[in-house]
Coordinates of C-alpha atoms in Angstrom, one line a residue:
X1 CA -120.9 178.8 -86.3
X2 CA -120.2 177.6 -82.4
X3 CA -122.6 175.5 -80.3
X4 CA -122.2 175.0 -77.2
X5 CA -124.9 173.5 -75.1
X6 CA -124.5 174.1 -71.2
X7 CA -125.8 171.4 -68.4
X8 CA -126.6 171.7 -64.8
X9 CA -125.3 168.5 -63.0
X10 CA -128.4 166.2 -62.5
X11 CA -130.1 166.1 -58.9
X12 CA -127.7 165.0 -56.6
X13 CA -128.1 162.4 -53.6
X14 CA -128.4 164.2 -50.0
X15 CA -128.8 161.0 -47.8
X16 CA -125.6 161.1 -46.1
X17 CA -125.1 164.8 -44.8
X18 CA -121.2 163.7 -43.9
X19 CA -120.5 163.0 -47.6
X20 CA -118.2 166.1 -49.0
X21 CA -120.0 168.6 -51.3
X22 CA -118.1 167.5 -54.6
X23 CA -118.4 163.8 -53.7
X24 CA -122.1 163.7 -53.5
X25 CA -124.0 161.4 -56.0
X26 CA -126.9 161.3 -58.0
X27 CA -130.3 160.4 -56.4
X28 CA -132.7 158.3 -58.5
X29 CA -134.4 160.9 -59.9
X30 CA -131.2 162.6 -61.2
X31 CA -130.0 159.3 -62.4
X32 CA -133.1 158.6 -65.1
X33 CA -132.4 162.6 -66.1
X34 CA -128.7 162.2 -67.0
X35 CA -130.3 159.2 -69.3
X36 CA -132.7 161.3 -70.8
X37 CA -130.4 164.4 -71.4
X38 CA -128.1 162.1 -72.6
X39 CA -130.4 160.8 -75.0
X40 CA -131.8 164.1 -76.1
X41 CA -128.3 165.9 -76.4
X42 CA -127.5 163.6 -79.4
X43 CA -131.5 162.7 -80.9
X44 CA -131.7 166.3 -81.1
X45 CA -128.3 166.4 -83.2
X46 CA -126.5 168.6 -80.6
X47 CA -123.9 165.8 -79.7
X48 CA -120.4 167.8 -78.9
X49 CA -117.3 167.3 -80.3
X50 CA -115.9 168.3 -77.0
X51 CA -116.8 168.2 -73.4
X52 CA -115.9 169.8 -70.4
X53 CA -117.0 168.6 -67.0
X54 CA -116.5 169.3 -63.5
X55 CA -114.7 166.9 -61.2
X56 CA -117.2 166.7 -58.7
X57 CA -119.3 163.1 -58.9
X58 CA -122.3 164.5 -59.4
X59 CA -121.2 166.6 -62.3
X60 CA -119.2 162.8 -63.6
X61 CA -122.0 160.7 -63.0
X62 CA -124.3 163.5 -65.3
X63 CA -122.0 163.0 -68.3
X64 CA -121.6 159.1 -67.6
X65 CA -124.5 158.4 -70.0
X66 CA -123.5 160.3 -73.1
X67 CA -119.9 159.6 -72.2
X68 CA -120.9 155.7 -73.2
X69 CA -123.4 156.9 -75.6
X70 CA -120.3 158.8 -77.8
X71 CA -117.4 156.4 -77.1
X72 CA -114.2 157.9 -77.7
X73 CA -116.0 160.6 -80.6
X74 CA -116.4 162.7 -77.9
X75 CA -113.2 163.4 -75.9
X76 CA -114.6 164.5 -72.4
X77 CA -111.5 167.1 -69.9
X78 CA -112.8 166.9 -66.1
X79 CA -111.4 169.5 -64.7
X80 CA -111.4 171.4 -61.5
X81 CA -111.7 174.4 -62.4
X82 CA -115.5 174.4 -63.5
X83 CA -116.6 173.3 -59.9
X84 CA -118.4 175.8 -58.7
X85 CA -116.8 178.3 -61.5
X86 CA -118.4 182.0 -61.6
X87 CA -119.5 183.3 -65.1
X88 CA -116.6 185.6 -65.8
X89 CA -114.2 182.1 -65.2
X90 CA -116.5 180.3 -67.3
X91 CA -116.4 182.7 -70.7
X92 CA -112.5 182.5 -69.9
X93 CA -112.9 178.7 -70.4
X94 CA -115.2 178.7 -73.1
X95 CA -112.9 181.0 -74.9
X96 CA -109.8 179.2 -74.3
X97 CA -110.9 176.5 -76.4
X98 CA -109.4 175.1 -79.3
X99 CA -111.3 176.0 -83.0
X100 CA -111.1 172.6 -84.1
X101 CA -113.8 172.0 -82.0
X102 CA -117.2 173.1 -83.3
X103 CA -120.1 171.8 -81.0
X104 CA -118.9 172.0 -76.9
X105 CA -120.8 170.8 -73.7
X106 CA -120.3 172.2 -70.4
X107 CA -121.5 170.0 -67.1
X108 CA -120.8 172.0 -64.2
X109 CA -122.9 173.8 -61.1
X110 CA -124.8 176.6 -60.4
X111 CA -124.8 179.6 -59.1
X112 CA -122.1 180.0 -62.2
X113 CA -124.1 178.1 -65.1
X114 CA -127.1 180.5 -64.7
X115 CA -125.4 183.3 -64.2
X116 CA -123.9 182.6 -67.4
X117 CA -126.8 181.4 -69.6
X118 CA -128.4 184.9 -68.3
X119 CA -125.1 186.6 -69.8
X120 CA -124.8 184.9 -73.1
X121 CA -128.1 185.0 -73.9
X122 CA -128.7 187.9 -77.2
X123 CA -131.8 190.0 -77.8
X124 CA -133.8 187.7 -79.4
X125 CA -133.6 184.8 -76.5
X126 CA -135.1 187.5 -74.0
X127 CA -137.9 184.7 -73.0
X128 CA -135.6 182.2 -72.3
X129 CA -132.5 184.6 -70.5
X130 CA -135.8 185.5 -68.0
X131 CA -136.5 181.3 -67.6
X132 CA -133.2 181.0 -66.8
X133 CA -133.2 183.5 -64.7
X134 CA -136.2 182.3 -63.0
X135 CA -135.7 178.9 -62.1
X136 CA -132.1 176.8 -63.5
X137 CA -132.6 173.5 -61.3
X138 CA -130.4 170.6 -61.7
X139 CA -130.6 168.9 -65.0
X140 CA -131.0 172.1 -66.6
X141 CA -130.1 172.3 -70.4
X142 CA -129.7 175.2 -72.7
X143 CA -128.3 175.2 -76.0
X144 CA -126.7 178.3 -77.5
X145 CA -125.6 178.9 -81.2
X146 CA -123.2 181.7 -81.8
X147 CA -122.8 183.1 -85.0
X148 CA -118.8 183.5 -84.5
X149 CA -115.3 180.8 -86.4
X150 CA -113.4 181.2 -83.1
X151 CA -114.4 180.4 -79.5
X152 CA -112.4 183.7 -78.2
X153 CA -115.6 185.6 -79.5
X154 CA -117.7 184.4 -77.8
X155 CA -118.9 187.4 -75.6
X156 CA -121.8 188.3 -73.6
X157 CA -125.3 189.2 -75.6
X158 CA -123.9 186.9 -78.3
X159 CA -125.6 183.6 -78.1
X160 CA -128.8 182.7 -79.7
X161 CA -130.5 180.0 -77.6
X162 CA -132.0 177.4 -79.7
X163 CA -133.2 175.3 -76.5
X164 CA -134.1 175.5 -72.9
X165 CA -135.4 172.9 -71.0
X166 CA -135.7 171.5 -67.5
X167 CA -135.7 167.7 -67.1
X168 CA -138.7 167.0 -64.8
X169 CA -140.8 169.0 -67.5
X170 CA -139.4 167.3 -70.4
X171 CA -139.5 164.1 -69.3
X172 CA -143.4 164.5 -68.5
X173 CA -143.8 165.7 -71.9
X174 CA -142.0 162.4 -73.3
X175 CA -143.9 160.9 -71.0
X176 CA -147.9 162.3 -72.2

């Protein structure tokens, strides 16, 4: 079995409209989600074995938390290649991956990462592919388990989502 748990980059900081799209940061708001995620991500026992994350700062600063939550457990590629990366480039990634790894996190950007939630998403995760659909806003989680030994088959319909979840509404639920 594959896991692989995708993440929206957490909301990002719009104060200074000269800043450069990928070098925007997080706001406060996105700051306390990438703490939360972070925390969830391994108390819910979906810590990766391997990460991949965008270059962009936002997509960094998102990863930051369970970055120094996992220590050097979790080796973490930033590459630039998932900023702003379409679905189709995505699955190529995802299945480019090496077998040893079991467990794999995605931090990356939308319109791609919903796109491609939508698309892995199988029969029986038909409420959640339509949520995704719906509304993926930043901080976005979703946690897929694939019945498959090798990430090359991974395909489209395939994934079983075990989680979805959208930080402002978890946190208020941590929060009741």
């Amino acid at each position: 079995m594959k896991r692989l748990c995708i993440m929206r980059h957490a909301k990002s900081d719009w104060s200074d409209p000269t800043a450069q799209d990928s070098q925007r940061t997080l706001n406060e708001r996105g700051k306390k989600s990438a703490v939360f995620l972070a925390n969830l991500i391994i108390d819910s026992g979906w810590t990766p074995d391997h990460a991949l994350c965008s270059t962009a700062i936002r997509a960094r600063s998102t990863i930051a938390p369970l970055a120094e939550r996992l220590g050097s457990t979790c080796e973490i590629d930033y590459r630039d290649d998932l900023y702003m990366a379409m679905p189709d480039g995505l699955l190529d990634i995802i299945k480019s991956q090496d077998d040893a790894h079991d467990a794999l996190l995605i931090v990356a950007h939308n319109p791609g990462l919903e796109m491609l939630g939508v698309q892995l998403a199988d029969a029986t995760s038909a409420d959640a592919a339509a949520q995704m659909e719906d509304h993926f806003p930043t901080g976005t989680l979703v946690v897929f388990e694939f019945a498959a030994d090798h990430w090359v088959e991974i395909a489209s319909g395939t994934g079983h989502v075990v989680f979805f979840g959208r930080p402002r509404e978890l946190m208020a639920d941590a929060n009741a």
